[in-house]
Tab-separated table of C-alpha atoms in Angstrom:
chain	number	residue	atom	x	y	z
G	1	UNK	CA	18.698	-21.990	-12.613
G	2	UNK	CA	17.415	-18.482	-13.235
G	3	UNK	CA	19.132	-15.755	-11.218
G	4	UNK	CA	17.452	-14.042	-8.279
G	5	UNK	CA	17.391	-10.443	-9.459
G	6	UNK	CA	17.599	-7.848	-6.689
G	7	UNK	CA	17.717	-4.077	-6.393
G	8	UNK	CA	19.472	-2.410	-3.455
G	9	UNK	CA	18.910	1.030	-1.966
G	10	UNK	CA	21.841	2.198	0.158
G	11	UNK	CA	25.262	1.054	-1.076
G	12	UNK	CA	26.974	1.184	2.311
G	13	UNK	CA	28.949	-1.348	4.297
G	14	UNK	CA	26.114	-3.886	4.507
G	15	UNK	CA	25.526	-3.822	0.752
G	16	UNK	CA	29.281	-4.135	0.231
G	17	UNK	CA	29.475	-7.265	2.379
G	18	UNK	CA	26.415	-8.801	0.726
G	19	UNK	CA	27.715	-8.235	-2.803
G	20	UNK	CA	31.246	-9.367	-1.954
G	21	UNK	CA	29.715	-12.533	-0.498
G	22	UNK	CA	27.739	-13.285	-3.667
G	23	UNK	CA	31.043	-13.472	-5.570
G	24	UNK	CA	33.126	-14.936	-2.748
G	25	UNK	CA	30.990	-18.072	-2.557
G	26	UNK	CA	30.759	-18.555	-6.331
G	27	UNK	CA	33.616	-21.069	-6.473
G	28	UNK	CA	32.756	-22.807	-3.207
G	29	UNK	CA	30.931	-26.106	-2.784
G	30	UNK	CA	28.608	-27.415	-0.121
G	31	UNK	CA	31.387	-29.521	1.387
G	32	UNK	CA	33.918	-26.749	1.963
G	33	UNK	CA	31.739	-23.707	2.535
G	34	UNK	CA	31.860	-21.826	5.841
G	35	UNK	CA	29.912	-18.887	7.190
G	36	UNK	CA	26.441	-19.670	5.849
G	37	UNK	CA	23.371	-20.862	7.704
G	38	UNK	CA	22.082	-22.530	4.518
G	39	UNK	CA	24.318	-23.428	1.560
G	40	UNK	CA	21.320	-23.857	-0.761
G	41	UNK	CA	17.670	-22.883	-0.468
G	42	UNK	CA	15.417	-24.464	-3.095
G	43	UNK	CA	18.580	-25.099	-5.092
G	44	UNK	CA	19.681	-21.445	-5.011
G	45	UNK	CA	23.246	-20.775	-3.884
G	46	UNK	CA	24.538	-17.312	-2.866
G	47	UNK	CA	26.086	-16.863	-6.314
G	48	UNK	CA	22.634	-17.230	-7.898
G	49	UNK	CA	21.794	-13.729	-6.655
G	50	UNK	CA	22.325	-10.903	-9.147
G	51	UNK	CA	22.232	-7.160	-8.411
G	52	UNK	CA	20.376	-5.557	-11.330
G	53	UNK	CA	19.772	-2.072	-9.852
G	54	UNK	CA	21.475	0.015	-7.163
G	55	UNK	CA	20.515	3.350	-5.603
G	56	UNK	CA	22.489	5.764	-3.414
G	57	UNK	CA	22.954	9.504	-2.856
G	58	UNK	CA	26.719	9.770	-2.207
G	59	UNK	CA	28.750	11.441	-4.966
G	60	UNK	CA	31.512	8.836	-4.631
G	61	UNK	CA	29.051	6.084	-5.585
G	62	UNK	CA	26.436	7.610	-7.879
G	63	UNK	CA	27.281	6.878	-11.509
G	64	UNK	CA	29.903	4.265	-10.600
G	65	UNK	CA	29.695	0.588	-11.433
G	66	UNK	CA	28.501	-1.469	-8.467
G	67	UNK	CA	31.909	-3.180	-8.436
G	68	UNK	CA	33.544	0.198	-7.646
G	69	UNK	CA	30.829	1.705	-5.453
G	70	UNK	CA	30.969	-1.032	-2.818
G	71	UNK	CA	34.593	-0.107	-1.991
G	72	UNK	CA	34.077	3.689	-2.049
G	73	UNK	CA	34.173	5.883	1.062
G	74	UNK	CA	32.670	6.181	3.565
G	75	UNK	CA	32.497	2.361	3.405
G	76	UNK	CA	34.993	0.902	5.836
G	77	UNK	CA	34.075	-2.756	6.173
G	78	UNK	CA	36.474	-5.642	5.639
G	79	UNK	CA	37.286	-6.325	1.990
G	80	UNK	CA	37.279	-10.107	1.631
G	81	UNK	CA	36.679	-10.147	-2.144
G	82	UNK	CA	38.964	-7.392	-3.487
G	83	UNK	CA	39.021	-7.864	-7.259
G	84	UNK	CA	35.459	-7.806	-8.492
G	85	UNK	CA	34.886	-7.521	-12.228
G	86	UNK	CA	32.582	-4.813	-13.530
G	87	UNK	CA	28.924	-5.734	-13.248
G	88	UNK	CA	27.574	-3.356	-15.892
G	89	UNK	CA	25.152	-1.947	-13.298
G	90	UNK	CA	25.689	1.687	-12.351
G	91	UNK	CA	24.522	3.252	-9.113
G	92	UNK	CA	21.540	5.549	-9.674
G	93	UNK	CA	20.950	8.765	-7.746
G	94	UNK	CA	18.050	8.326	-5.345
G	95	UNK	CA	16.103	10.622	-3.017
G	96	UNK	CA	17.745	12.099	0.091
G	97	UNK	CA	14.628	12.872	2.157
G	98	UNK	CA	15.589	12.132	5.804
G	99	UNK	CA	18.369	9.706	4.853
G	100	UNK	CA	21.204	12.028	5.923
G	101	UNK	CA	21.297	13.389	9.475
G	102	UNK	CA	22.324	17.100	9.579
G	103	UNK	CA	25.045	16.558	12.206
G	104	UNK	CA	27.005	14.307	9.839
G	105	UNK	CA	28.188	17.346	7.871
G	106	UNK	CA	30.468	18.191	10.821
G	107	UNK	CA	32.684	15.147	10.262
G	108	UNK	CA	35.519	14.253	7.875
G	109	UNK	CA	34.587	13.355	4.315
G	110	UNK	CA	35.937	9.810	4.665
G	111	UNK	CA	33.582	9.188	7.596
G	112	UNK	CA	30.351	10.759	6.398
G	113	UNK	CA	28.003	11.071	3.423
G	114	UNK	CA	28.654	13.609	0.665
G	115	UNK	CA	25.448	14.235	-1.267
G	116	UNK	CA	25.826	13.997	-5.031
G	117	UNK	CA	25.167	17.111	-7.100
G	118	UNK	CA	23.178	15.024	-9.556
G	119	UNK	CA	19.450	15.774	-9.541
G	120	UNK	CA	17.423	13.554	-7.255
G	121	UNK	CA	15.229	11.023	-9.027
G	122	UNK	CA	11.469	11.308	-8.830
G	123	UNK	CA	9.311	8.484	-7.590
G	124	UNK	CA	8.254	7.770	-11.161
G	125	UNK	CA	11.882	7.497	-12.283
G	126	UNK	CA	12.781	5.105	-9.470
G	127	UNK	CA	9.725	2.940	-10.154
G	128	UNK	CA	10.729	2.864	-13.836
G	129	UNK	CA	14.271	1.846	-12.888
G	130	UNK	CA	12.965	-1.040	-10.778
G	131	UNK	CA	10.639	-2.203	-13.551
G	132	UNK	CA	13.172	-1.882	-16.366
G	133	UNK	CA	15.857	-3.702	-14.385
G	134	UNK	CA	13.461	-6.640	-13.924
G	135	UNK	CA	14.304	-6.700	-10.225
G	136	UNK	CA	12.166	-9.154	-8.262
G	137	UNK	CA	12.742	-7.544	-4.867
G	138	UNK	CA	14.157	-4.376	-3.302
G	139	UNK	CA	16.584	-4.704	-0.372
G	140	UNK	CA	16.474	-1.656	1.907
G	141	UNK	CA	19.852	-0.716	3.448
G	142	UNK	CA	19.132	2.946	4.287
G	143	UNK	CA	20.677	4.570	7.385
G	144	UNK	CA	18.992	4.246	10.783
G	145	UNK	CA	16.285	6.854	11.288
G	146	UNK	CA	15.369	7.170	7.607
G	147	UNK	CA	11.665	6.875	8.325
G	148	UNK	CA	10.425	8.996	5.422
G	149	UNK	CA	12.927	7.556	2.959
G	150	UNK	CA	12.250	3.980	4.023
G	151	UNK	CA	8.521	4.321	3.428
G	152	UNK	CA	9.174	6.134	0.143
G	153	UNK	CA	11.144	3.156	-1.187
G	154	UNK	CA	8.613	0.669	0.187
G	155	UNK	CA	5.984	2.552	-1.811
G	156	UNK	CA	8.253	2.420	-4.875
G	157	UNK	CA	8.504	-1.356	-4.504
G	158	UNK	CA	4.727	-1.630	-4.217
G	159	UNK	CA	4.192	0.496	-7.313
G	160	UNK	CA	6.830	-1.432	-9.253
G	161	UNK	CA	5.210	-4.711	-8.232
G	162	UNK	CA	8.244	-6.226	-6.511
G	163	UNK	CA	8.903	-7.767	-3.092
G	164	UNK	CA	10.550	-5.836	-0.253
G	165	UNK	CA	13.192	-6.812	2.314
G	166	UNK	CA	13.562	-4.220	5.055
G	167	UNK	CA	16.947	-4.553	6.769
G	168	UNK	CA	16.723	-1.340	8.800
G	169	UNK	CA	14.819	-0.385	11.989
G	170	UNK	CA	11.873	1.305	10.313
G	171	UNK	CA	8.646	-0.524	11.062
G	172	UNK	CA	7.174	-1.434	7.686
G	173	UNK	CA	6.718	-5.194	7.484
G	174	UNK	CA	5.718	-5.270	11.172
G	175	UNK	CA	3.199	-2.468	10.533
G	176	UNK	CA	-0.153	-4.214	9.833
G	177	UNK	CA	-1.277	-1.466	7.436
G	178	UNK	CA	1.885	-1.655	5.326
G	179	UNK	CA	1.939	-5.445	5.455
G	180	UNK	CA	-1.627	-5.432	4.147
G	181	UNK	CA	-0.545	-3.299	1.182
G	182	UNK	CA	1.963	-5.956	0.132
G	183	UNK	CA	-0.614	-8.687	0.648
G	184	UNK	CA	-3.153	-6.871	-1.536
G	185	UNK	CA	-0.506	-6.475	-4.250
G	186	UNK	CA	0.297	-10.187	-4.082
G	187	UNK	CA	3.871	-9.487	-2.964
G	188	UNK	CA	5.933	-11.022	-0.146
G	189	UNK	CA	7.859	-8.868	2.334
G	190	UNK	CA	10.470	-9.581	5.016
G	191	UNK	CA	11.469	-7.354	7.941
G	192	UNK	CA	12.192	-5.397	10.050
G	193	UNK	CA	15.807	-4.654	11.112
G	194	UNK	CA	18.325	-7.330	10.204
G	195	UNK	CA	19.944	-9.502	12.873
G	196	UNK	CA	23.536	-10.659	12.695
G	197	UNK	CA	24.560	-14.307	12.532
G	198	UNK	CA	26.335	-13.968	15.880
G	199	UNK	CA	25.769	-10.411	17.054
G	200	UNK	CA	24.729	-8.472	20.119
G	201	UNK	CA	20.991	-9.127	19.774
G	202	UNK	CA	21.138	-12.856	19.015
G	203	UNK	CA	23.659	-13.392	21.833
G	204	UNK	CA	21.544	-11.404	24.295
G	205	UNK	CA	18.407	-13.324	23.283
G	206	UNK	CA	20.179	-16.665	23.644
G	207	UNK	CA	21.428	-15.849	27.134
G	208	UNK	CA	17.998	-14.491	28.150
G	209	UNK	CA	16.406	-17.715	26.938
G	210	UNK	CA	19.020	-19.708	28.849
G	211	UNK	CA	18.103	-17.836	32.063
G	212	UNK	CA	14.439	-18.690	31.454
G	213	UNK	CA	15.086	-22.358	30.662
G	214	UNK	CA	17.287	-22.797	33.747
G	215	UNK	CA	14.857	-21.086	36.119
G	216	UNK	CA	17.063	-18.035	36.762
G	217	UNK	CA	15.217	-14.772	37.401
G	218	UNK	CA	16.600	-11.906	35.306
G	219	UNK	CA	16.322	-8.634	37.230
G	220	UNK	CA	18.385	-6.161	35.218
G	221	UNK	CA	20.323	-6.067	31.961
G	222	UNK	CA	22.085	-3.703	29.615
G	223	UNK	CA	23.629	-3.954	26.166
G	224	UNK	CA	25.993	-1.139	25.177
G	225	UNK	CA	27.444	-1.012	21.671
G	226	UNK	CA	30.179	1.095	20.087
G	227	UNK	CA	31.388	1.253	16.499
G	228	UNK	CA	33.072	3.481	13.951
G	229	UNK	CA	30.994	3.124	10.781
G	230	UNK	CA	28.434	5.569	9.350
G	231	UNK	CA	25.653	3.760	11.198
G	232	UNK	CA	27.132	4.655	14.578
G	233	UNK	CA	27.975	8.185	13.416
G	234	UNK	CA	24.411	8.597	12.184
G	235	UNK	CA	23.049	7.375	15.524
G	236	UNK	CA	24.791	10.131	17.496
G	237	UNK	CA	21.577	12.002	16.735
G	238	UNK	CA	19.352	10.435	19.389
G	239	UNK	CA	16.211	11.693	17.650
G	240	UNK	CA	16.863	8.992	15.022
G	241	UNK	CA	17.197	6.209	17.576
G	242	UNK	CA	13.693	5.549	18.880
G	243	UNK	CA	12.845	2.744	16.451
G	244	UNK	CA	16.340	1.232	16.761
G	245	UNK	CA	16.105	1.085	20.551
G	246	UNK	CA	12.588	-0.323	20.380
G	247	UNK	CA	13.616	-2.958	17.847
G	248	UNK	CA	16.641	-4.166	19.832
G	249	UNK	CA	14.873	-4.001	23.199
G	250	UNK	CA	11.767	-5.838	22.038
G	251	UNK	CA	13.938	-8.578	20.510
G	252	UNK	CA	15.185	-9.370	24.029
G	253	UNK	CA	11.976	-8.647	25.967
G	254	UNK	CA	10.082	-11.065	23.717
G	255	UNK	CA	12.034	-14.105	24.953
G	256	UNK	CA	11.936	-13.300	28.687
G	257	UNK	CA	9.722	-15.249	31.094
G	258	UNK	CA	8.553	-11.900	32.521
G	259	UNK	CA	9.023	-8.541	30.828
G	260	UNK	CA	11.408	-6.212	32.628
G	261	UNK	CA	10.424	-2.745	33.763
G	262	UNK	CA	11.792	-0.091	31.403
G	263	UNK	CA	14.170	1.118	34.131
G	264	UNK	CA	15.767	-2.331	34.360
G	265	UNK	CA	16.610	-2.905	30.698
G	266	UNK	CA	18.799	-0.674	28.540
G	267	UNK	CA	19.721	-1.747	25.014
G	268	UNK	CA	21.065	0.373	22.235
G	269	UNK	CA	23.975	2.071	20.487
G	270	UNK	CA	26.116	4.005	22.913
G	271	UNK	CA	28.872	5.864	21.090
G	272	UNK	CA	30.812	6.464	17.901
G	273	UNK	CA	34.500	5.515	18.016
G	274	UNK	CA	35.994	6.367	14.586
G	275	UNK	CA	39.021	4.068	14.739
G	276	UNK	CA	36.782	1.030	15.271
G	277	UNK	CA	35.474	1.453	11.697
G	278	UNK	CA	33.119	-1.470	10.933
G	279	UNK	CA	34.117	-3.369	14.064
G	280	UNK	CA	31.344	-3.377	16.665
G	281	UNK	CA	31.963	-3.927	20.352
G	282	UNK	CA	29.112	-5.078	22.561
G	283	UNK	CA	29.309	-4.835	26.350
G	284	UNK	CA	26.558	-6.918	27.907
G	285	UNK	CA	25.601	-7.403	31.548
G	286	UNK	CA	22.822	-9.541	33.030
G	287	UNK	CA	21.965	-9.625	36.728
G	288	UNK	CA	19.746	-12.360	38.115
G	289	UNK	CA	18.892	-14.699	40.971
G	290	UNK	CA	19.336	-18.440	41.193
G	291	UNK	CA	18.182	-21.032	43.786
G	292	UNK	CA	17.313	-19.406	47.110
G	293	UNK	CA	17.296	-15.954	45.449
G	294	UNK	CA	21.108	-15.998	45.536
G	295	UNK	CA	22.396	-13.276	43.154
G	296	UNK	CA	24.546	-13.936	40.070
G	297	UNK	CA	25.624	-11.922	37.055
G	298	UNK	CA	27.183	-12.349	33.616
G	299	UNK	CA	29.379	-9.810	31.839
G	300	UNK	CA	30.323	-10.363	28.209
G	301	UNK	CA	32.367	-8.491	25.616
G	302	UNK	CA	31.627	-9.346	21.998
G	303	UNK	CA	33.680	-8.066	19.047
G	304	UNK	CA	32.378	-8.568	15.496
G	305	UNK	CA	32.802	-7.055	12.039
G	306	UNK	CA	29.325	-5.587	11.808
G	307	UNK	CA	28.400	-5.752	8.128
G	308	UNK	CA	29.610	-9.231	7.084
G	309	UNK	CA	27.911	-10.482	10.247
G	310	UNK	CA	24.522	-9.496	8.840
G	311	UNK	CA	25.121	-10.443	5.199
G	312	UNK	CA	24.645	-14.166	5.800
G	313	UNK	CA	21.172	-13.474	7.183
G	314	UNK	CA	20.257	-11.307	4.183
G	315	UNK	CA	21.464	-14.041	1.812
G	316	UNK	CA	18.899	-16.366	3.410
G	317	UNK	CA	16.162	-13.715	3.412
G	318	UNK	CA	16.646	-13.083	-0.329
G	319	UNK	CA	16.441	-16.756	-1.206
G	320	UNK	CA	13.366	-17.333	0.970
G	321	UNK	CA	11.754	-14.302	-0.651
G	322	UNK	CA	12.394	-15.860	-4.069
G	323	UNK	CA	10.808	-19.077	-2.836
G	324	UNK	CA	7.711	-17.124	-1.776
G	325	UNK	CA	7.511	-15.462	-5.200
G	326	UNK	CA	7.634	-18.855	-6.902
G	327	UNK	CA	4.867	-20.120	-4.612
G	328	UNK	CA	2.718	-16.983	-5.045
G	329	UNK	CA	2.807	-16.224	-1.322
G	330	UNK	CA	2.037	-12.629	-0.377
G	331	UNK	CA	2.381	-10.518	2.758
G	332	UNK	CA	4.855	-10.912	5.596
G	333	UNK	CA	6.962	-14.064	5.635
G	334	UNK	CA	6.801	-14.620	9.385
G	335	UNK	CA	9.248	-17.539	9.694
G	336	UNK	CA	12.251	-16.026	7.902
G	337	UNK	CA	11.417	-12.592	9.346
G	338	UNK	CA	11.598	-13.950	12.887
G	339	UNK	CA	14.770	-15.896	12.067
G	340	UNK	CA	16.676	-12.993	10.475
G	341	UNK	CA	15.072	-9.795	11.808
G	342	UNK	CA	14.964	-8.069	15.213
G	343	UNK	CA	11.427	-6.674	14.890
G	344	UNK	CA	9.372	-9.186	12.849
G	345	UNK	CA	5.576	-9.220	12.699
G	346	UNK	CA	5.624	-12.298	14.975
G	347	UNK	CA	8.431	-12.948	17.475
G	348	UNK	CA	9.447	-16.577	17.896
G	349	UNK	CA	12.315	-17.849	20.012
G	350	UNK	CA	15.347	-18.470	17.827
G	351	UNK	CA	15.136	-22.267	17.973
G	352	UNK	CA	11.450	-22.183	17.008
G	353	UNK	CA	12.161	-19.669	14.215
G	354	UNK	CA	14.947	-21.924	12.916
G	355	UNK	CA	12.568	-24.892	12.760
G	356	UNK	CA	9.847	-22.845	11.089
G	357	UNK	CA	12.263	-21.638	8.387
G	358	UNK	CA	13.199	-25.254	7.699
G	359	UNK	CA	9.510	-26.133	7.409
G	360	UNK	CA	8.924	-23.159	5.102
G	361	UNK	CA	11.825	-24.130	2.820
G	362	UNK	CA	10.568	-27.715	2.673
G	363	UNK	CA	7.040	-26.570	1.827
G	364	UNK	CA	5.503	-27.741	5.112
G	365	UNK	CA	4.688	-24.196	6.258
G	366	UNK	CA	3.089	-21.518	4.103
G	367	UNK	CA	4.997	-18.518	5.425
């Protein structure tokens, strides 16, 4: 089969896990594979994905082969595929814009971004890179809060005539005006804000749905998260958090029988703990009432390696995006967006989203 050719902007922990996974599963078969929601989609396995262009702004990554850049600081995720051969694809200098929060300069080099001294590429140069690489889609892995940069790269994808997968909490695919731009260009898009396979949001949604299905009234809930990667360091600047909080909160509110008052639901990143590195801890509490209005509560502590936990979802998003390209489907892919993203254009419960993705893959559902 032909390869699925992708470009990536933001060569951080999430990109590292995704690319390691492409190679890790290359010698696996459908009978012994673990960790994937779908082994094949339309015949495409994870190893059928090829990175043909990569963009970043960190001096330890720019100009390096992708095989080196994914292990470079400040990346701190688990290395589960340590000996990658050179890919022949070098990381290109991108545009900084609002991609680097000013407060990050106050931290150690190994924990923060160091902007490359290489000249930033113009929009025309980035569009040319995407075209010349023959990338079919651009995967956006920019830091949280990169509103200007995220829209800049979405515009680059539109101009280059390629699909767009938005893995960060910037509302692009769920923005009707932006979604219309992709539709008019005849391009599919998936977003916004990637979920994990088993992470804080999917666990919270599942428990909230359980309360609803079992007739338990949910009165109050919180989800507090800590981590030690650049994402959590970046989010110490609360001005960059509004879309992240909205994305995570709406993902839970959307499955409740009755929406909670803003004072009774608190979801979002809470603090940066350097020694945790890419490990994320979620502390979740739900208070409700059962039969006879008798109170009950659940407290849960979830520990996950953050970036590999999302890579399996992106693997599926990429392959569904390829399927849409082959079928000439344009605009937001609502089934896979709801299945893999926190803030999709249409929110379905997770079981419904799972069924709709199956129908989409089998050709029974358009998008």
